[in-house]
């Protein structure tokens, strides 16, 4: 038993009618898909910005550590200079000796 073209066309029309509600629902999902795509793009942008800010924070942390090291070194040097000045002033009797 072989199907004729008319039989095949009838089956095709029946399937089209049966699938019409599914196609209609899929068409309704297009705006949702579009919104999800926009949301995905927004999330990608936020991730990029977060990565960029993370790099900046790491750079800032390194800069602060470097500055802290330099400030501590400078304070030690100033302290040594002050000790030297105090000792010179004591040697020349310009300040009293501490008891």
CSV table of N, CA, C and O in Angstrom, one decimal:
chain,number,residue,atom,x,y,z
A,1,UNK,N,0.8,-1.2,0.0
A,1,UNK,CA,0.0,0.0,0.0
A,1,UNK,C,0.9,1.2,0.0
A,1,UNK,O,1.7,1.5,0.9
A,2,UNK,N,0.7,2.0,-1.0
A,2,UNK,CA,1.5,3.2,-1.2
A,2,UNK,C,0.6,4.4,-1.0
A,2,UNK,O,-0.5,4.4,-1.4
A,3,UNK,N,1.2,5.5,-0.5
A,3,UNK,CA,0.5,6.7,-0.3
A,3,UNK,C,0.6,7.6,-1.5
A,3,UNK,O,1.6,7.8,-2.1
A,4,UNK,N,-0.6,8.2,-1.9
A,4,UNK,CA,-0.6,9.1,-3.0
A,4,UNK,C,-0.2,10.5,-2.6
A,4,UNK,O,-0.1,10.8,-1.4
A,5,UNK,N,0.0,11.3,-3.5
A,5,UNK,CA,0.4,12.7,-3.2
A,5,UNK,C,-0.8,13.4,-2.5
A,5,UNK,O,-0.5,14.2,-1.6
A,6,UNK,N,-2.0,13.0,-2.8
A,6,UNK,CA,-3.1,13.6,-2.1
A,6,UNK,C,-3.1,13.2,-0.6
A,6,UNK,O,-3.4,14.0,0.3
A,7,UNK,N,-2.8,11.9,-0.4
A,7,UNK,CA,-2.7,11.4,1.0
A,7,UNK,C,-1.6,12.2,1.8
A,7,UNK,O,-1.8,12.6,2.9
A,8,UNK,N,-0.5,12.3,1.1
A,8,UNK,CA,0.7,13.0,1.8
A,8,UNK,C,0.3,14.5,2.1
A,8,UNK,O,0.7,15.0,3.1
A,9,UNK,N,-0.4,15.1,1.1
A,9,UNK,CA,-0.8,16.5,1.3
A,9,UNK,C,-1.8,16.6,2.5
A,9,UNK,O,-1.7,17.5,3.3
A,10,UNK,N,-2.7,15.7,2.6
A,10,UNK,CA,-3.7,15.6,3.7
A,10,UNK,C,-3.0,15.5,5.0
A,10,UNK,O,-3.3,16.1,6.0
A,11,UNK,N,-2.0,14.5,5.0
A,11,UNK,CA,-1.3,14.3,6.3
A,11,UNK,C,-0.5,15.6,6.6
A,11,UNK,O,-0.4,16.0,7.8
A,12,UNK,N,0.1,16.2,5.7
A,12,UNK,CA,0.9,17.4,5.9
A,12,UNK,C,0.0,18.5,6.5
A,12,UNK,O,0.4,19.2,7.4
A,13,UNK,N,-1.2,18.7,5.9
A,13,UNK,CA,-2.1,19.7,6.4
A,13,UNK,C,-2.6,19.4,7.8
A,13,UNK,O,-2.7,20.3,8.7
A,14,UNK,N,-2.8,18.1,8.1
A,14,UNK,CA,-3.2,17.7,9.5
A,14,UNK,C,-2.1,18.0,10.5
A,14,UNK,O,-2.3,18.5,11.6
A,15,UNK,N,-0.8,17.7,10.1
A,15,UNK,CA,0.3,18.0,11.0
A,15,UNK,C,0.5,19.5,11.2
A,15,UNK,O,0.7,20.0,12.3
A,16,UNK,N,0.3,20.3,10.1
A,16,UNK,CA,0.4,21.8,10.2
A,16,UNK,C,-0.7,22.3,11.2
A,16,UNK,O,-0.4,23.2,12.0
A,17,UNK,N,-1.9,21.7,11.1
A,17,UNK,CA,-3.0,22.2,12.0
A,17,UNK,C,-2.6,21.8,13.4
A,17,UNK,O,-2.9,22.5,14.4
A,18,UNK,N,-2.1,20.6,13.6
A,18,UNK,CA,-1.7,20.1,15.0
A,18,UNK,C,-0.6,20.9,15.5
A,18,UNK,O,-0.5,21.2,16.7
A,19,UNK,N,0.4,21.3,14.7
A,19,UNK,CA,1.5,22.1,15.2
A,19,UNK,C,1.3,23.6,15.3
A,19,UNK,O,2.1,24.3,15.8
A,20,UNK,N,0.2,24.0,14.7
A,20,UNK,CA,-0.1,25.5,14.8
A,20,UNK,C,-0.1,26.0,16.2
A,20,UNK,O,0.5,27.1,16.4
A,21,UNK,N,-0.7,25.4,17.2
A,21,UNK,CA,-0.6,26.0,18.6
A,21,UNK,C,0.8,26.0,19.1
A,21,UNK,O,1.2,26.9,19.8
A,22,UNK,N,1.6,25.0,18.8
A,22,UNK,CA,3.0,25.0,19.2
A,22,UNK,C,3.8,26.1,18.6
A,22,UNK,O,4.5,26.8,19.2
A,23,UNK,N,3.6,26.3,17.3
A,23,UNK,CA,4.2,27.4,16.6
A,23,UNK,C,3.8,28.7,17.1
A,23,UNK,O,4.6,29.7,17.3
A,24,UNK,N,2.5,28.9,17.5
A,24,UNK,CA,2.0,30.1,18.0
A,24,UNK,C,2.7,30.4,19.4
A,24,UNK,O,3.1,31.5,19.7
A,25,UNK,N,2.8,29.3,20.2
A,25,UNK,CA,3.5,29.5,21.5
A,25,UNK,C,5.0,29.9,21.3
A,25,UNK,O,5.5,30.7,22.0
A,26,UNK,N,5.6,29.3,20.3
A,26,UNK,CA,7.0,29.6,20.0
A,26,UNK,C,7.2,31.0,19.6
A,26,UNK,O,8.1,31.7,19.9
A,27,UNK,N,6.2,31.5,18.8
A,27,UNK,CA,6.2,32.9,18.4
A,27,UNK,C,6.1,33.8,19.6
A,27,UNK,O,6.7,34.9,19.6
A,28,UNK,N,5.3,33.4,20.6
A,28,UNK,CA,5.1,34.3,21.8
A,28,UNK,C,6.4,34.3,22.6
A,28,UNK,O,6.6,35.2,23.4
A,29,UNK,N,7.3,33.3,22.4
A,29,UNK,CA,8.5,33.3,23.2
A,29,UNK,C,9.6,34.1,22.6
A,29,UNK,O,10.6,34.4,23.3
A,30,UNK,N,9.4,34.6,21.4
A,30,UNK,CA,10.5,35.4,20.8
A,30,UNK,C,10.8,36.7,21.6
A,30,UNK,O,12.0,37.0,21.8
A,31,UNK,N,9.8,37.4,22.1
A,31,UNK,CA,10.2,38.6,22.9
A,31,UNK,C,10.9,38.2,24.2
A,31,UNK,O,11.8,38.9,24.6
A,32,UNK,N,10.6,37.0,24.8
A,32,UNK,CA,11.3,36.6,26.0
A,32,UNK,C,12.7,36.2,25.6
A,32,UNK,O,13.6,36.6,26.3
A,33,UNK,N,12.9,35.6,24.5
A,33,UNK,CA,14.3,35.3,24.0
A,33,UNK,C,15.1,36.6,23.8
A,33,UNK,O,16.3,36.6,24.1
A,34,UNK,N,14.4,37.6,23.2
A,34,UNK,CA,15.1,38.8,23.0
A,34,UNK,C,15.5,39.5,24.3
A,34,UNK,O,16.6,40.0,24.4
A,35,UNK,N,14.6,39.5,25.3
A,35,UNK,CA,14.9,40.0,26.6
A,35,UNK,C,16.0,39.3,27.3
A,35,UNK,O,16.9,39.8,27.9
A,36,UNK,N,16.0,37.9,27.1
A,36,UNK,CA,17.1,37.1,27.7
A,36,UNK,C,18.4,37.4,27.1
A,36,UNK,O,19.4,37.5,27.7
A,37,UNK,N,18.4,37.6,25.8
A,37,UNK,CA,19.6,38.0,25.1
A,37,UNK,C,20.2,39.4,25.6
A,37,UNK,O,21.4,39.5,25.8
A,38,UNK,N,19.2,40.3,25.8
A,38,UNK,CA,19.7,41.6,26.3
A,38,UNK,C,20.2,41.5,27.7
A,38,UNK,O,21.2,42.1,28.1
A,39,UNK,N,19.6,40.6,28.5
A,39,UNK,CA,20.0,40.4,29.9
A,39,UNK,C,21.4,39.7,29.9
A,39,UNK,O,22.3,40.1,30.6
A,40,UNK,N,21.6,38.8,29.0
A,40,UNK,CA,22.9,38.1,28.8
A,40,UNK,C,24.0,39.1,28.5
A,40,UNK,O,25.1,39.1,29.0
A,41,UNK,N,23.7,40.0,27.5
A,41,UNK,CA,24.6,41.1,27.2
A,41,UNK,C,24.9,42.0,28.3
A,41,UNK,O,26.1,42.4,28.6
A,42,UNK,N,23.9,42.4,29.1
A,42,UNK,CA,24.1,43.2,30.2
A,42,UNK,C,25.0,42.5,31.3
A,42,UNK,O,25.9,43.1,31.8
A,43,UNK,N,24.7,41.2,31.5
A,43,UNK,CA,25.6,40.5,32.4
A,43,UNK,C,27.0,40.4,32.0
A,43,UNK,O,28.0,40.5,32.8
A,44,UNK,N,27.2,40.2,30.7
A,44,UNK,CA,28.6,40.2,30.1
A,44,UNK,C,29.3,41.5,30.3
A,44,UNK,O,30.5,41.5,30.7
A,45,UNK,N,28.5,42.6,30.1
A,45,UNK,CA,29.1,43.9,30.4
A,45,UNK,C,29.5,44.1,31.8
A,45,UNK,O,30.6,44.6,32.1
A,46,UNK,N,28.6,43.7,32.7
A,46,UNK,CA,28.9,43.8,34.1
A,46,UNK,C,30.1,43.0,34.5
A,46,UNK,O,30.9,43.4,35.3
A,47,UNK,N,30.2,41.8,34.0
A,47,UNK,CA,31.4,40.9,34.3
A,47,UNK,C,32.6,41.6,33.8
A,47,UNK,O,33.6,41.6,34.5
A,48,UNK,N,32.6,42.2,32.6
A,48,UNK,CA,33.8,42.9,32.1
A,48,UNK,C,34.2,44.0,33.0
A,48,UNK,O,35.3,44.2,33.4
A,49,UNK,N,33.2,44.8,33.4
A,49,UNK,CA,33.5,45.9,34.3
A,49,UNK,C,34.0,45.4,35.7
A,49,UNK,O,34.9,46.0,36.3
A,50,UNK,N,33.4,44.4,36.2
A,50,UNK,CA,33.9,43.8,37.5
A,50,UNK,C,35.3,43.3,37.3
A,50,UNK,O,36.1,43.6,38.3
A,51,UNK,N,35.6,42.7,36.2
A,51,UNK,CA,37.0,42.2,36.0
A,51,UNK,C,38.0,43.4,36.0
A,51,UNK,O,39.1,43.4,36.5
A,52,UNK,N,37.5,44.5,35.3
A,52,UNK,CA,38.3,45.7,35.2
A,52,UNK,C,38.6,46.3,36.5
A,52,UNK,O,39.7,46.7,36.9
A,53,UNK,N,37.5,46.4,37.3
A,53,UNK,CA,37.6,47.0,38.6
A,53,UNK,C,38.5,46.1,39.5
A,53,UNK,O,39.2,46.7,40.4
A,54,UNK,N,38.4,44.8,39.4
A,54,UNK,CA,39.2,43.9,40.2
A,54,UNK,C,40.7,44.2,39.9
A,54,UNK,O,41.5,44.2,40.8
A,55,UNK,N,41.0,44.4,38.6
A,55,UNK,CA,42.4,44.7,38.2
A,55,UNK,C,42.9,46.0,38.8
A,55,UNK,O,44.0,46.1,39.3
A,56,UNK,N,42.0,47.0,38.7
A,56,UNK,CA,42.3,48.3,39.3
A,56,UNK,C,42.5,48.2,40.8
A,56,UNK,O,43.5,48.8,41.3
A,57,UNK,N,41.7,47.4,41.5
A,57,UNK,CA,41.9,47.3,42.9
A,57,UNK,C,43.2,46.6,43.2
A,57,UNK,O,43.9,46.9,44.2
A,58,UNK,N,43.6,45.6,42.5
A,58,UNK,CA,44.8,44.9,42.7
A,58,UNK,C,46.0,45.9,42.5
A,58,UNK,O,47.0,45.8,43.2
A,59,UNK,N,45.9,46.7,41.4
A,59,UNK,CA,46.9,47.7,41.2
A,59,UNK,C,47.0,48.7,42.4
A,59,UNK,O,48.1,49.1,42.8
A,60,UNK,N,45.8,49.1,42.8
A,60,UNK,CA,45.8,50.0,44.0
A,60,UNK,C,46.4,49.4,45.2
A,60,UNK,O,47.1,50.1,45.9
A,61,UNK,N,46.1,48.2,45.4
A,61,UNK,CA,46.6,47.5,46.6
A,61,UNK,C,48.2,47.4,46.5
A,61,UNK,O,48.9,47.7,47.5
A,62,UNK,N,48.7,47.1,45.4
A,62,UNK,CA,50.1,47.1,45.2
A,62,UNK,C,50.7,48.5,45.4
A,62,UNK,O,51.8,48.6,46.1
A,63,UNK,N,50.1,49.5,44.9
A,63,UNK,CA,50.5,50.9,45.1
A,63,UNK,C,50.6,51.3,46.5
A,63,UNK,O,51.5,51.9,47.0
A,64,UNK,N,49.5,50.9,47.3
A,64,UNK,CA,49.4,51.2,48.7
A,64,UNK,C,50.5,50.5,49.5
A,64,UNK,O,51.2,51.1,50.3
A,65,UNK,N,50.8,49.2,49.1
A,65,UNK,CA,51.8,48.5,49.8
A,65,UNK,C,53.2,49.1,49.5
A,65,UNK,O,54.0,49.3,50.4
A,66,UNK,N,53.4,49.5,48.3
A,66,UNK,CA,54.7,50.2,47.9
A,66,UNK,C,54.8,51.5,48.7
A,66,UNK,O,55.9,51.8,49.2
A,67,UNK,N,53.7,52.3,48.7
A,67,UNK,CA,53.8,53.6,49.4
A,67,UNK,C,54.0,53.3,50.9
A,67,UNK,O,54.8,54.1,51.5
A,68,UNK,N,53.3,52.4,51.5
A,68,UNK,CA,53.5,52.1,52.9
A,68,UNK,C,55.0,51.7,53.2
A,68,UNK,O,55.6,52.2,54.2
A,69,UNK,N,55.6,50.9,52.3
A,69,UNK,CA,57.0,50.5,52.5
A,69,UNK,C,57.9,51.8,52.5
A,69,UNK,O,58.7,51.9,53.3
A,70,UNK,N,57.6,52.6,51.5
A,70,UNK,CA,58.4,53.8,51.3
A,70,UNK,C,58.2,54.8,52.5
A,70,UNK,O,59.2,55.4,53.0
A,71,UNK,N,57.0,54.9,53.0
A,71,UNK,CA,56.7,55.8,54.1
A,71,UNK,C,57.5,55.3,55.4
A,71,UNK,O,58.1,56.1,56.1
A,72,UNK,N,57.4,54.0,55.6
A,72,UNK,CA,58.0,53.4,56.8
A,72,UNK,C,59.6,53.6,56.7
A,72,UNK,O,60.2,54.0,57.7
A,73,UNK,N,60.1,53.4,55.5
A,73,UNK,CA,61.5,53.7,55.3
A,73,UNK,C,61.9,55.1,55.6
A,73,UNK,O,62.9,55.4,56.2
A,74,UNK,N,61.1,56.0,55.0
A,74,UNK,CA,61.4,57.5,55.2
A,74,UNK,C,61.2,57.8,56.7
A,74,UNK,O,62.0,58.7,57.2
A,75,UNK,N,60.3,57.3,57.4
A,75,UNK,CA,60.1,57.6,58.8
A,75,UNK,C,61.3,57.1,59.6
A,75,UNK,O,61.9,57.8,60.5
A,76,UNK,N,61.8,55.9,59.3
A,76,UNK,CA,63.0,55.4,59.9
A,76,UNK,C,64.2,56.3,59.7
A,76,UNK,O,65.0,56.6,60.6
A,77,UNK,N,64.3,56.7,58.5
A,77,UNK,CA,65.4,57.7,58.1
A,77,UNK,C,65.3,59.0,58.9
A,77,UNK,O,66.3,59.5,59.4
A,78,UNK,N,64.1,59.5,59.0
A,78,UNK,CA,63.9,60.8,59.7
A,78,UNK,C,64.2,60.5,61.2
A,78,UNK,O,64.7,61.4,61.9
A,79,UNK,N,63.8,59.4,61.7
A,79,UNK,CA,64.0,59.1,63.1
A,79,UNK,C,65.5,59.1,63.4
A,79,UNK,O,66.0,59.6,64.4
A,80,UNK,N,66.3,58.4,62.5
A,80,UNK,CA,67.7,58.4,62.6
A,80,UNK,C,68.3,59.8,62.5
A,80,UNK,O,69.2,60.2,63.3
A,81,UNK,N,67.8,60.6,61.6
A,81,UNK,CA,68.3,62.0,61.5
A,81,UNK,C,68.0,62.8,62.7
A,81,UNK,O,68.8,63.6,63.2
A,82,UNK,N,66.8,62.6,63.3
A,82,UNK,CA,66.5,63.3,64.5
A,82,UNK,C,67.4,62.9,65.7
A,82,UNK,O,67.9,63.7,66.4
A,83,UNK,N,67.6,61.6,65.8
A,83,UNK,CA,68.6,61.1,66.8
A,83,UNK,C,70.0,61.7,66.6
A,83,UNK,O,70.6,62.1,67.6
A,84,UNK,N,70.4,61.8,65.4
A,84,UNK,CA,71.7,62.4,65.1
A,84,UNK,C,71.7,63.9,65.5
A,84,UNK,O,72.7,64.3,66.1
A,85,UNK,N,70.7,64.6,65.2
A,85,UNK,CA,70.6,66.0,65.5
A,85,UNK,C,70.6,66.2,67.0
A,85,UNK,O,71.3,67.0,67.6
A,86,UNK,N,69.8,65.4,67.7
A,86,UNK,CA,69.7,65.4,69.2
A,86,UNK,C,71.1,65.2,69.8
A,86,UNK,O,71.6,65.9,70.7
A,87,UNK,N,71.8,64.2,69.3
A,87,UNK,CA,73.1,63.8,69.8
A,87,UNK,C,74.1,65.0,69.6
A,87,UNK,O,74.9,65.3,70.4
A,88,UNK,N,74.1,65.6,68.4
A,88,UNK,CA,75.0,66.8,68.1
A,88,UNK,C,74.7,67.9,69.0
A,88,UNK,O,75.6,68.5,69.6
A,89,UNK,N,73.4,68.2,69.3
A,89,UNK,CA,73.0,69.3,70.2
A,89,UNK,C,73.5,68.9,71.6
A,89,UNK,O,73.9,69.9,72.3
A,90,UNK,N,73.4,67.7,72.0
A,90,UNK,CA,73.9,67.3,73.4
A,90,UNK,C,75.4,67.5,73.5
A,90,UNK,O,75.9,68.0,74.5
A,91,UNK,N,76.1,67.1,72.4
A,91,UNK,CA,77.5,67.2,72.4
A,91,UNK,C,77.9,68.7,72.6
A,91,UNK,O,78.9,69.0,73.3
A,92,UNK,N,77.2,69.6,72.0
A,92,UNK,CA,77.5,71.0,72.1
A,92,UNK,C,76.8,71.7,73.2
A,92,UNK,O,76.8,73.0,73.2
A,93,UNK,N,76.2,71.0,74.1
A,93,UNK,CA,75.5,71.5,75.2
A,93,UNK,C,74.4,72.5,74.9
A,93,UNK,O,74.2,73.5,75.5
A,94,UNK,N,73.7,72.2,73.8
A,94,UNK,CA,72.7,73.1,73.4
A,94,UNK,C,71.3,72.6,73.9
A,94,UNK,O,70.3,73.4,73.9
A,95,UNK,N,71.2,71.4,74.3
A,95,UNK,CA,70.0,70.9,75.0
A,95,UNK,C,70.4,70.1,76.2
A,95,UNK,O,71.5,69.5,76.3
A,96,UNK,N,69.6,70.1,77.3
A,96,UNK,CA,70.0,69.4,78.5
A,96,UNK,C,70.0,67.9,78.3
A,96,UNK,O,69.2,67.4,77.4
A,97,UNK,N,70.8,67.2,79.0
A,97,UNK,CA,70.8,65.7,79.0
A,97,UNK,C,69.5,65.2,79.7
A,97,UNK,O,69.1,65.7,80.7
A,98,UNK,N,69.0,64.2,79.2
A,98,UNK,CA,67.8,63.6,79.8
A,98,UNK,C,68.2,62.7,81.0
A,98,UNK,O,69.2,62.1,80.9
A,99,UNK,N,67.4,62.8,82.1
A,99,UNK,CA,67.8,62.1,83.3
A,99,UNK,C,67.0,60.8,83.3
A,99,UNK,O,66.0,60.6,82.9
